[in-house]
mmCIF file of N, CA and C in Angstrom:
data_model
loop_
_atom_site.group_PDB
_atom_site.id
_atom_site.type_symbol
_atom_site.label_atom_id
_atom_site.label_comp_id
_atom_site.label_asym_id
_atom_site.label_seq_id
_atom_site.Cartn_x
_atom_site.Cartn_y
_atom_site.Cartn_z
ATOM 1 N N MET A 1 0.842 -1.189 0.030
ATOM 2 C CA MET A 1 -0.004 0.033 0.006
ATOM 3 C C MET A 1 0.875 1.232 -0.010
ATOM 4 N N SER A 2 0.670 2.186 -0.947
ATOM 5 C CA SER A 2 1.444 3.383 -1.010
ATOM 6 C C SER A 2 0.890 4.440 -0.015
ATOM 7 N N GLU A 3 1.768 5.315 0.435
ATOM 8 C CA GLU A 3 1.347 6.340 1.297
ATOM 9 C C GLU A 3 0.547 7.390 0.572
ATOM 10 N N THR A 4 -0.436 7.909 1.370
ATOM 11 C CA THR A 4 -1.234 9.025 0.724
ATOM 12 C C THR A 4 -0.363 10.296 0.785
ATOM 13 N N PRO A 5 -0.641 11.211 -0.098
ATOM 14 C CA PRO A 5 0.108 12.484 -0.117
ATOM 15 C C PRO A 5 0.116 13.184 1.245
ATOM 16 N N GLU A 6 -0.995 13.025 2.006
ATOM 17 C CA GLU A 6 -1.022 13.707 3.293
ATOM 18 C C GLU A 6 0.000 13.153 4.261
ATOM 19 N N HIS A 7 0.381 11.923 4.149
ATOM 20 C CA HIS A 7 1.344 11.284 5.021
ATOM 21 C C HIS A 7 2.693 11.182 4.420
ATOM 22 N N ARG A 8 2.821 11.304 3.125
ATOM 23 C CA ARG A 8 4.183 11.262 2.493
ATOM 24 C C ARG A 8 4.978 12.485 2.688
ATOM 25 N N TYR A 9 4.354 13.646 2.915
ATOM 26 C CA TYR A 9 5.040 14.960 2.998
ATOM 27 C C TYR A 9 4.668 15.644 4.371
ATOM 28 N N GLU A 10 5.711 16.222 4.955
ATOM 29 C CA GLU A 10 5.550 17.021 6.120
ATOM 30 C C GLU A 10 5.906 18.480 5.846
ATOM 31 N N ILE A 11 5.001 19.382 6.264
ATOM 32 C CA ILE A 11 5.234 20.778 5.992
ATOM 33 C C ILE A 11 5.698 21.444 7.271
ATOM 34 N N SER A 12 6.753 22.230 7.206
ATOM 35 C CA SER A 12 7.314 22.879 8.389
ATOM 36 C C SER A 12 7.759 24.364 8.147
ATOM 37 N N SER A 13 7.596 25.145 9.121
ATOM 38 C CA SER A 13 8.147 26.557 8.990
ATOM 39 C C SER A 13 9.520 26.683 9.742
ATOM 40 N N ASP A 14 10.127 25.595 10.083
ATOM 41 C CA ASP A 14 11.418 25.562 10.807
ATOM 42 C C ASP A 14 12.503 26.009 9.800
ATOM 43 N N PRO A 15 13.085 27.177 10.008
ATOM 44 C CA PRO A 15 14.149 27.599 9.073
ATOM 45 C C PRO A 15 15.377 26.784 9.049
ATOM 46 N N GLY A 16 15.689 26.013 10.149
ATOM 47 C CA GLY A 16 16.753 25.142 10.153
ATOM 48 C C GLY A 16 16.691 23.913 9.257
ATOM 49 N N ARG A 17 15.461 23.616 8.789
ATOM 50 C CA ARG A 17 15.280 22.447 7.898
ATOM 51 C C ARG A 17 15.410 22.813 6.399
ATOM 52 N N LEU A 18 15.466 24.120 6.111
ATOM 53 C CA LEU A 18 15.487 24.546 4.711
ATOM 54 C C LEU A 18 16.799 24.163 4.063
ATOM 55 N N ASP A 19 16.757 23.872 2.736
ATOM 56 C CA ASP A 19 17.891 23.560 1.953
ATOM 57 C C ASP A 19 18.132 24.751 0.976
ATOM 58 N N PRO A 20 18.897 25.781 1.388
ATOM 59 C CA PRO A 20 18.952 26.979 0.596
ATOM 60 C C PRO A 20 19.571 26.738 -0.788
ATOM 61 N N ALA A 21 20.478 25.825 -0.919
ATOM 62 C CA ALA A 21 21.114 25.563 -2.255
ATOM 63 C C ALA A 21 19.971 24.971 -3.204
ATOM 64 N N ARG A 22 19.237 24.108 -2.662
ATOM 65 C CA ARG A 22 18.149 23.430 -3.448
ATOM 66 C C ARG A 22 17.065 24.489 -3.888
ATOM 67 N N ILE A 23 16.695 25.344 -2.881
ATOM 68 C CA ILE A 23 15.701 26.392 -3.127
ATOM 69 C C ILE A 23 16.251 27.276 -4.233
ATOM 70 N N HIS A 24 17.466 27.714 -4.129
ATOM 71 C CA HIS A 24 18.059 28.582 -5.127
ATOM 72 C C HIS A 24 18.020 27.984 -6.471
ATOM 73 N N ASN A 25 18.457 26.674 -6.535
ATOM 74 C CA ASN A 25 18.465 25.984 -7.852
ATOM 75 C C ASN A 25 17.129 25.937 -8.459
ATOM 76 N N TRP A 26 16.121 25.519 -7.681
ATOM 77 C CA TRP A 26 14.783 25.553 -8.186
ATOM 78 C C TRP A 26 14.300 26.857 -8.809
ATOM 79 N N LEU A 27 14.426 27.919 -7.967
ATOM 80 C CA LEU A 27 13.901 29.233 -8.336
ATOM 81 C C LEU A 27 14.735 29.825 -9.426
ATOM 82 N N SER A 28 16.011 29.726 -9.442
ATOM 83 C CA SER A 28 16.879 30.420 -10.394
ATOM 84 C C SER A 28 16.951 29.692 -11.735
ATOM 85 N N THR A 29 16.503 28.420 -11.822
ATOM 86 C CA THR A 29 16.623 27.722 -13.026
ATOM 87 C C THR A 29 15.312 27.216 -13.596
ATOM 88 N N ASP A 30 14.217 27.201 -12.767
ATOM 89 C CA ASP A 30 12.991 26.527 -13.262
ATOM 90 C C ASP A 30 11.743 27.334 -12.948
ATOM 91 N N THR A 31 11.880 28.682 -12.825
ATOM 92 C CA THR A 31 10.686 29.475 -12.603
ATOM 93 C C THR A 31 10.731 30.641 -13.606
ATOM 94 N N TYR A 32 9.563 31.272 -13.882
ATOM 95 C CA TYR A 32 9.542 32.443 -14.779
ATOM 96 C C TYR A 32 9.782 33.688 -13.963
ATOM 97 N N TRP A 33 9.592 33.715 -12.617
ATOM 98 C CA TRP A 33 9.685 34.858 -11.868
ATOM 99 C C TRP A 33 11.034 35.113 -11.207
ATOM 100 N N ALA A 34 11.859 34.114 -11.134
ATOM 101 C CA ALA A 34 13.160 34.269 -10.423
ATOM 102 C C ALA A 34 14.288 33.711 -11.236
ATOM 103 N N LEU A 35 14.071 33.509 -12.496
ATOM 104 C CA LEU A 35 15.114 32.953 -13.388
ATOM 105 C C LEU A 35 16.419 33.789 -13.289
ATOM 106 N N GLY A 36 17.446 33.173 -12.981
ATOM 107 C CA GLY A 36 18.774 33.801 -12.905
ATOM 108 C C GLY A 36 19.014 34.527 -11.576
ATOM 109 N N ARG A 37 18.143 34.408 -10.642
ATOM 110 C CA ARG A 37 18.302 35.099 -9.354
ATOM 111 C C ARG A 37 19.645 34.631 -8.735
ATOM 112 N N ALA A 38 20.428 35.556 -8.277
ATOM 113 C CA ALA A 38 21.724 35.248 -7.632
ATOM 114 C C ALA A 38 21.500 34.591 -6.276
ATOM 115 N N ARG A 39 22.423 33.628 -5.953
ATOM 116 C CA ARG A 39 22.314 32.912 -4.696
ATOM 117 C C ARG A 39 22.352 33.875 -3.465
ATOM 118 N N GLU A 40 23.183 34.850 -3.494
ATOM 119 C CA GLU A 40 23.278 35.792 -2.356
ATOM 120 C C GLU A 40 21.923 36.511 -2.192
ATOM 121 N N HIS A 41 21.298 36.863 -3.321
ATOM 122 C CA HIS A 41 20.050 37.548 -3.277
ATOM 123 C C HIS A 41 18.967 36.673 -2.699
ATOM 124 N N GLN A 42 18.964 35.359 -3.084
ATOM 125 C CA GLN A 42 18.024 34.406 -2.603
ATOM 126 C C GLN A 42 18.261 34.157 -1.095
ATOM 127 N N ASP A 43 19.473 34.082 -0.672
ATOM 128 C CA ASP A 43 19.768 33.930 0.771
ATOM 129 C C ASP A 43 19.239 34.988 1.586
ATOM 130 N N ARG A 44 19.365 36.262 1.088
ATOM 131 C CA ARG A 44 18.880 37.429 1.848
ATOM 132 C C ARG A 44 17.322 37.372 1.881
ATOM 133 N N ALA A 45 16.637 36.907 0.797
ATOM 134 C CA ALA A 45 15.259 36.810 0.764
ATOM 135 C C ALA A 45 14.781 35.801 1.803
ATOM 136 N N ILE A 46 15.408 34.715 1.914
ATOM 137 C CA ILE A 46 15.137 33.673 2.842
ATOM 138 C C ILE A 46 15.241 34.190 4.225
ATOM 139 N N ALA A 47 16.368 34.922 4.549
ATOM 140 C CA ALA A 47 16.706 35.399 5.899
ATOM 141 C C ALA A 47 15.610 36.439 6.313
ATOM 142 N N GLY A 48 15.049 37.167 5.415
ATOM 143 C CA GLY A 48 14.126 38.229 5.787
ATOM 144 C C GLY A 48 12.663 37.792 5.733
ATOM 145 N N SER A 49 12.447 36.504 5.604
ATOM 146 C CA SER A 49 11.051 36.060 5.345
ATOM 147 C C SER A 49 10.620 34.932 6.306
ATOM 148 N N LEU A 50 9.364 34.663 6.334
ATOM 149 C CA LEU A 50 8.817 33.511 6.980
ATOM 150 C C LEU A 50 8.780 32.386 5.860
ATOM 151 N N ASN A 51 9.456 31.285 6.113
ATOM 152 C CA ASN A 51 9.634 30.267 5.058
ATOM 153 C C ASN A 51 8.959 28.956 5.443
ATOM 154 N N PHE A 52 8.480 28.263 4.438
ATOM 155 C CA PHE A 52 7.818 26.942 4.627
ATOM 156 C C PHE A 52 8.536 25.991 3.639
ATOM 157 N N GLY A 53 8.783 24.757 4.198
ATOM 158 C CA GLY A 53 9.361 23.749 3.347
ATOM 159 C C GLY A 53 8.417 22.548 3.493
ATOM 160 N N ALA A 54 8.372 21.704 2.470
ATOM 161 C CA ALA A 54 7.671 20.451 2.503
ATOM 162 C C ALA A 54 8.793 19.380 2.304
ATOM 163 N N TYR A 55 8.748 18.354 3.102
ATOM 164 C CA TYR A 55 9.724 17.353 3.180
ATOM 165 C C TYR A 55 9.138 15.959 2.981
ATOM 166 N N ASP A 56 9.825 15.177 2.208
ATOM 167 C CA ASP A 56 9.435 13.783 2.054
ATOM 168 C C ASP A 56 9.730 13.017 3.357
ATOM 169 N N THR A 57 8.741 12.410 3.917
ATOM 170 C CA THR A 57 8.871 11.726 5.230
ATOM 171 C C THR A 57 9.765 10.524 5.227
ATOM 172 N N ALA A 58 9.976 9.963 4.039
ATOM 173 C CA ALA A 58 10.832 8.817 3.954
ATOM 174 C C ALA A 58 12.353 9.215 3.892
ATOM 175 N N SER A 59 12.604 10.154 3.077
ATOM 176 C CA SER A 59 14.081 10.581 2.887
ATOM 177 C C SER A 59 14.482 11.803 3.578
ATOM 178 N N GLY A 60 13.479 12.653 4.061
ATOM 179 C CA GLY A 60 13.794 13.936 4.687
ATOM 180 C C GLY A 60 14.088 14.968 3.701
ATOM 181 N N GLU A 61 14.146 14.695 2.460
ATOM 182 C CA GLU A 61 14.531 15.630 1.388
ATOM 183 C C GLU A 61 13.428 16.698 1.179
ATOM 184 N N GLN A 62 13.831 17.906 1.061
ATOM 185 C CA GLN A 62 12.917 19.002 0.797
ATOM 186 C C GLN A 62 12.431 18.869 -0.608
ATOM 187 N N VAL A 63 11.110 19.022 -0.825
ATOM 188 C CA VAL A 63 10.478 18.855 -2.123
ATOM 189 C C VAL A 63 9.544 19.955 -2.472
ATOM 190 N N ALA A 64 9.378 20.961 -1.587
ATOM 191 C CA ALA A 64 8.618 22.186 -1.932
ATOM 192 C C ALA A 64 9.056 23.308 -1.049
ATOM 193 N N TYR A 65 8.693 24.489 -1.430
ATOM 194 C CA TYR A 65 9.076 25.739 -0.755
ATOM 195 C C TYR A 65 8.016 26.830 -0.950
ATOM 196 N N ALA A 66 7.846 27.631 0.062
ATOM 197 C CA ALA A 66 7.076 28.814 -0.091
ATOM 198 C C ALA A 66 7.635 29.886 0.885
ATOM 199 N N ARG A 67 7.582 31.128 0.437
ATOM 200 C CA ARG A 67 8.130 32.230 1.248
ATOM 201 C C ARG A 67 7.058 33.272 1.417
ATOM 202 N N VAL A 68 7.063 33.866 2.659
ATOM 203 C CA VAL A 68 6.082 34.903 2.985
ATOM 204 C C VAL A 68 6.776 36.126 3.506
ATOM 205 N N VAL A 69 6.584 37.253 2.898
ATOM 206 C CA VAL A 69 7.068 38.564 3.467
ATOM 207 C C VAL A 69 5.916 39.119 4.213
ATOM 208 N N THR A 70 6.152 39.365 5.528
ATOM 209 C CA THR A 70 5.050 39.805 6.351
ATOM 210 C C THR A 70 5.518 40.536 7.609
ATOM 211 N N ASP A 71 4.632 41.366 8.138
ATOM 212 C CA ASP A 71 4.840 42.002 9.428
ATOM 213 C C ASP A 71 4.269 41.122 10.588
ATOM 214 N N ARG A 72 3.683 40.050 10.206
ATOM 215 C CA ARG A 72 3.026 39.115 11.155
ATOM 216 C C ARG A 72 1.861 39.795 11.963
ATOM 217 N N ALA A 73 1.347 40.876 11.438
ATOM 218 C CA ALA A 73 0.272 41.589 12.114
ATOM 219 C C ALA A 73 -0.848 42.024 11.244
ATOM 220 N N THR A 74 -0.527 42.603 10.088
ATOM 221 C CA THR A 74 -1.591 43.150 9.237
ATOM 222 C C THR A 74 -1.508 42.726 7.795
ATOM 223 N N PHE A 75 -0.302 42.404 7.286
ATOM 224 C CA PHE A 75 -0.161 42.131 5.884
ATOM 225 C C PHE A 75 0.826 41.055 5.586
ATOM 226 N N ALA A 76 0.591 40.320 4.464
ATOM 227 C CA ALA A 76 1.533 39.289 4.131
ATOM 228 C C ALA A 76 1.539 39.133 2.604
ATOM 229 N N TRP A 77 2.669 38.887 2.014
ATOM 230 C CA TRP A 77 2.865 38.605 0.579
ATOM 231 C C TRP A 77 3.405 37.192 0.415
ATOM 232 N N LEU A 78 2.652 36.359 -0.254
ATOM 233 C CA LEU A 78 3.099 34.973 -0.537
ATOM 234 C C LEU A 78 3.806 34.990 -1.873
ATOM 235 N N CYS A 79 5.044 34.325 -1.839
ATOM 236 C CA CYS A 79 5.833 34.375 -3.085
ATOM 237 C C CYS A 79 6.687 33.088 -3.100
ATOM 238 N N ASP A 80 7.417 32.921 -4.175
ATOM 239 C CA ASP A 80 8.391 31.875 -4.402
ATOM 240 C C ASP A 80 7.826 30.499 -4.080
ATOM 241 N N VAL A 81 6.529 30.265 -4.409
ATOM 242 C CA VAL A 81 5.929 28.904 -4.137
ATOM 243 C C VAL A 81 6.440 27.994 -5.250
ATOM 244 N N TYR A 82 7.050 26.884 -4.848
ATOM 245 C CA TYR A 82 7.614 25.972 -5.787
ATOM 246 C C TYR A 82 7.522 24.512 -5.264
ATOM 247 N N VAL A 83 7.037 23.646 -6.170
ATOM 248 C CA VAL A 83 7.095 22.256 -5.822
ATOM 249 C C VAL A 83 7.991 21.510 -6.891
ATOM 250 N N ASP A 84 8.889 20.735 -6.288
ATOM 251 C CA ASP A 84 9.800 19.870 -7.156
ATOM 252 C C ASP A 84 9.021 19.068 -8.184
ATOM 253 N N ARG A 85 9.552 18.980 -9.371
ATOM 254 C CA ARG A 85 8.867 18.262 -10.442
ATOM 255 C C ARG A 85 8.532 16.888 -10.001
ATOM 256 N N SER A 86 9.416 16.273 -9.229
ATOM 257 C CA SER A 86 9.136 14.837 -8.799
ATOM 258 C C SER A 86 7.937 14.701 -7.795
ATOM 259 N N ALA A 87 7.518 15.831 -7.214
ATOM 260 C CA ALA A 87 6.408 15.777 -6.199
ATOM 261 C C ALA A 87 5.159 16.343 -6.686
ATOM 262 N N ARG A 88 5.118 16.830 -7.929
ATOM 263 C CA ARG A 88 3.929 17.477 -8.411
ATOM 264 C C ARG A 88 2.823 16.417 -8.709
ATOM 265 N N GLY A 89 1.581 16.954 -8.745
ATOM 266 C CA GLY A 89 0.439 16.119 -9.089
ATOM 267 C C GLY A 89 -0.172 15.460 -7.891
ATOM 268 N N HIS A 90 0.189 15.728 -6.710
ATOM 269 C CA HIS A 90 -0.337 15.124 -5.495
ATOM 270 C C HIS A 90 -1.048 16.125 -4.526
ATOM 271 N N GLY A 91 -1.247 17.332 -5.068
ATOM 272 C CA GLY A 91 -1.912 18.349 -4.190
ATOM 273 C C GLY A 91 -0.934 19.035 -3.216
ATOM 274 N N LEU A 92 0.327 18.789 -3.326
ATOM 275 C CA LEU A 92 1.276 19.341 -2.409
ATOM 276 C C LEU A 92 1.306 20.890 -2.419
ATOM 277 N N GLY A 93 1.287 21.455 -3.544
ATOM 278 C CA GLY A 93 1.201 22.954 -3.670
ATOM 279 C C GLY A 93 0.062 23.474 -2.900
ATOM 280 N N THR A 94 -1.099 22.858 -3.046
ATOM 281 C CA THR A 94 -2.270 23.371 -2.319
ATOM 282 C C THR A 94 -2.056 23.203 -0.782
ATOM 283 N N ARG A 95 -1.500 22.039 -0.372
ATOM 284 C CA ARG A 95 -1.209 21.808 1.082
ATOM 285 C C ARG A 95 -0.290 22.847 1.627
ATOM 286 N N VAL A 96 0.802 23.221 0.863
ATOM 287 C CA VAL A 96 1.709 24.173 1.333
ATOM 288 C C VAL A 96 1.027 25.568 1.529
ATOM 289 N N VAL A 97 0.268 25.934 0.518
ATOM 290 C CA VAL A 97 -0.423 27.229 0.636
ATOM 291 C C VAL A 97 -1.444 27.237 1.754
ATOM 292 N N GLU A 98 -2.150 26.092 2.034
ATOM 293 C CA GLU A 98 -3.007 25.970 3.204
ATOM 294 C C GLU A 98 -2.226 26.108 4.493
ATOM 295 N N ALA A 99 -1.114 25.568 4.546
ATOM 296 C CA ALA A 99 -0.209 25.681 5.738
ATOM 297 C C ALA A 99 0.172 27.118 5.975
ATOM 298 N N VAL A 100 0.477 27.855 4.920
ATOM 299 C CA VAL A 100 0.808 29.239 5.057
ATOM 300 C C VAL A 100 -0.402 30.005 5.631
ATOM 301 N N ARG A 101 -1.565 29.778 5.030
ATOM 302 C CA ARG A 101 -2.801 30.475 5.472
ATOM 303 C C ARG A 101 -3.047 30.137 6.907
ATOM 304 N N ASP A 102 -3.031 28.901 7.266
ATOM 305 C CA ASP A 102 -3.309 28.452 8.677
ATOM 306 C C ASP A 102 -2.320 28.988 9.686
ATOM 307 N N HIS A 103 -1.085 29.030 9.253
ATOM 308 C CA HIS A 103 -0.047 29.606 10.108
ATOM 309 C C HIS A 103 -0.261 31.103 10.444
ATOM 310 N N LEU A 104 -0.693 31.862 9.437
ATOM 311 C CA LEU A 104 -0.887 33.288 9.587
ATOM 312 C C LEU A 104 -2.183 33.635 10.262
ATOM 313 N N ALA A 105 -3.239 32.709 10.205
ATOM 314 C CA ALA A 105 -4.539 33.039 10.729
ATOM 315 C C ALA A 105 -4.550 33.628 12.160
ATOM 316 N N PRO A 106 -3.825 33.004 13.139
ATOM 317 C CA PRO A 106 -3.841 33.501 14.480
ATOM 318 C C PRO A 106 -3.191 34.904 14.661
ATOM 319 N N THR A 107 -2.349 35.397 13.686
ATOM 320 C CA THR A 107 -1.637 36.571 13.799
ATOM 321 C C THR A 107 -2.540 37.777 13.595
ATOM 322 N N GLY A 108 -3.726 37.591 12.971
ATOM 323 C CA GLY A 108 -4.535 38.726 12.661
ATOM 324 C C GLY A 108 -4.283 39.406 11.273
ATOM 325 N N VAL A 109 -3.346 38.741 10.479
ATOM 326 C CA VAL A 109 -3.007 39.360 9.192
ATOM 327 C C VAL A 109 -4.385 39.394 8.448
ATOM 328 N N ARG A 110 -4.702 40.570 7.886
ATOM 329 C CA ARG A 110 -5.994 40.856 7.271
ATOM 330 C C ARG A 110 -5.889 40.714 5.762
ATOM 331 N N ARG A 111 -4.748 40.684 5.198
ATOM 332 C CA ARG A 111 -4.572 40.645 3.698
ATOM 333 C C ARG A 111 -3.383 39.755 3.459
ATOM 334 N N LEU A 112 -3.602 38.738 2.669
ATOM 335 C CA LEU A 112 -2.550 37.852 2.142
ATOM 336 C C LEU A 112 -2.615 37.889 0.646
ATOM 337 N N LEU A 113 -1.594 38.527 0.016
ATOM 338 C CA LEU A 113 -1.591 38.702 -1.439
ATOM 339 C C LEU A 113 -0.577 37.814 -2.096
ATOM 340 N N LEU A 114 -0.706 37.635 -3.350
ATOM 341 C CA LEU A 114 0.245 36.925 -4.234
ATOM 342 C C LEU A 114 0.008 37.369 -5.676
ATOM 343 N N ALA A 115 0.908 36.993 -6.523
ATOM 344 C CA ALA A 115 0.800 37.216 -7.945
ATOM 345 C C ALA A 115 1.213 35.929 -8.663
ATOM 346 N N THR A 116 0.430 35.579 -9.643
ATOM 347 C CA THR A 116 0.725 34.313 -10.416
ATOM 348 C C THR A 116 0.321 34.469 -11.877
ATOM 349 N N ASP A 117 1.072 33.901 -12.775
ATOM 350 C CA ASP A 117 0.763 33.865 -14.172
ATOM 351 C C ASP A 117 -0.098 32.557 -14.526
ATOM 352 N N ASP A 118 0.156 31.498 -13.748
ATOM 353 C CA ASP A 118 -0.371 30.255 -14.220
ATOM 354 C C ASP A 118 -0.959 29.250 -13.141
ATOM 355 N N ALA A 119 -1.043 29.679 -11.913
ATOM 356 C CA ALA A 119 -1.497 28.719 -10.917
ATOM 357 C C ALA A 119 -2.726 29.228 -10.148
ATOM 358 N N HIS A 120 -3.556 29.927 -10.820
ATOM 359 C CA HIS A 120 -4.800 30.466 -10.182
ATOM 360 C C HIS A 120 -5.598 29.329 -9.525
ATOM 361 N N GLY A 121 -5.771 28.219 -10.178
ATOM 362 C CA GLY A 121 -6.533 27.158 -9.692
ATOM 363 C C GLY A 121 -6.030 26.617 -8.292
ATOM 364 N N VAL A 122 -4.735 26.538 -8.135
ATOM 365 C CA VAL A 122 -4.132 26.130 -6.906
ATOM 366 C C VAL A 122 -4.560 27.083 -5.755
ATOM 367 N N TYR A 123 -4.445 28.356 -5.999
ATOM 368 C CA TYR A 123 -4.744 29.348 -4.968
ATOM 369 C C TYR A 123 -6.250 29.512 -4.705
ATOM 370 N N GLU A 124 -7.021 29.337 -5.754
ATOM 371 C CA GLU A 124 -8.519 29.422 -5.561
ATOM 372 C C GLU A 124 -8.987 28.293 -4.654
ATOM 373 N N LYS A 125 -8.399 27.109 -4.664
ATOM 374 C CA LYS A 125 -8.759 26.015 -3.785
ATOM 375 C C LYS A 125 -8.614 26.436 -2.335
ATOM 376 N N VAL A 126 -7.615 27.359 -2.024
ATOM 377 C CA VAL A 126 -7.403 27.743 -0.646
ATOM 378 C C VAL A 126 -8.170 29.013 -0.244
ATOM 379 N N GLY A 127 -8.920 29.621 -1.238
ATOM 380 C CA GLY A 127 -9.722 30.746 -0.918
ATOM 381 C C GLY A 127 -9.295 32.087 -1.559
ATOM 382 N N PHE A 128 -8.182 32.045 -2.311
ATOM 383 C CA PHE A 128 -7.786 33.312 -2.965
ATOM 384 C C PHE A 128 -8.720 33.652 -4.097
ATOM 385 N N THR A 129 -8.968 34.976 -4.279
ATOM 386 C CA THR A 129 -9.807 35.577 -5.361
ATOM 387 C C THR A 129 -9.020 36.719 -6.011
ATOM 388 N N GLY A 130 -9.500 37.112 -7.100
ATOM 389 C CA GLY A 130 -9.025 38.347 -7.696
ATOM 390 C C GLY A 130 -9.221 39.539 -6.841
ATOM 391 N N LEU A 131 -8.502 40.591 -7.001
ATOM 392 C CA LEU A 131 -8.630 41.829 -6.237
ATOM 393 C C LEU A 131 -9.953 42.521 -6.517
ATOM 394 N N ASP A 132 -10.698 42.939 -5.503
ATOM 395 C CA ASP A 132 -11.945 43.604 -5.673
ATOM 396 C C ASP A 132 -11.724 44.885 -6.414
ATOM 397 N N ASN A 133 -10.715 45.655 -6.061
ATOM 398 C CA ASN A 133 -10.475 46.961 -6.640
ATOM 399 C C ASN A 133 -9.069 47.115 -7.104
ATOM 400 N N PRO A 134 -8.672 46.428 -8.177
ATOM 401 C CA PRO A 134 -7.261 46.452 -8.599
ATOM 402 C C PRO A 134 -6.785 47.874 -8.981
ATOM 403 N N GLU A 135 -7.731 48.701 -9.300
ATOM 404 C CA GLU A 135 -7.322 50.052 -9.715
ATOM 405 C C GLU A 135 -6.752 50.873 -8.551
ATOM 406 N N LYS A 136 -7.001 50.368 -7.293
ATOM 407 C CA LYS A 136 -6.464 51.079 -6.125
ATOM 408 C C LYS A 136 -4.950 50.713 -5.860
ATOM 409 N N TRP A 137 -4.540 49.598 -6.401
ATOM 410 C CA TRP A 137 -3.226 49.099 -6.131
ATOM 411 C C TRP A 137 -2.200 49.742 -7.108
ATOM 412 N N MET A 138 -1.060 50.026 -6.500
ATOM 413 C CA MET A 138 0.011 50.586 -7.299
ATOM 414 C C MET A 138 1.322 49.913 -7.085
ATOM 415 N N SER A 139 2.257 50.075 -7.903
ATOM 416 C CA SER A 139 3.568 49.376 -7.789
ATOM 417 C C SER A 139 4.691 50.417 -8.122
ATOM 418 N N LEU A 140 5.792 50.267 -7.437
ATOM 419 C CA LEU A 140 7.024 51.026 -7.768
ATOM 420 C C LEU A 140 8.065 50.110 -8.101
ATOM 421 N N ARG A 141 8.683 50.263 -9.208
ATOM 422 C CA ARG A 141 9.773 49.412 -9.665
ATOM 423 C C ARG A 141 10.972 50.219 -9.917
ATOM 424 N N PRO A 142 11.817 50.408 -8.807
ATOM 425 C CA PRO A 142 13.002 51.231 -8.988
ATOM 426 C C PRO A 142 13.900 50.780 -10.130
ATOM 427 N N ALA A 143 14.579 51.708 -10.743
ATOM 428 C CA ALA A 143 15.432 51.388 -11.911
ATOM 429 C C ALA A 143 16.619 50.571 -11.537
#
């Protein structure tokens, strides 16, 4: 009998369990949003964020990652969500995002935002919707 996805993977926010080299490799080589990101840049992003990893319970190997930029009181930005190709198709991305949502719930964070080009269905399963008033939002992209 094979393990169910719920039991095959453990999700943790323990920063000591993260595999920064693996995270950097995933994001800098296999994503549209962080392609070519420098390792030093990624390490600083990890250090300044609330991080989540998913780990194979048999091997202990990290198989997914998500990062949250937050004040842990009013606002959070979910980013760098990645599931290793070998672990896709088992609902792990949804489970990681649920873990982020559930971890932040007791903090009183009133708004959890993200941006995606292609994973709307994953996030909708967890309760994300489009912005009610996108015309109110602005962005600054320094040169």
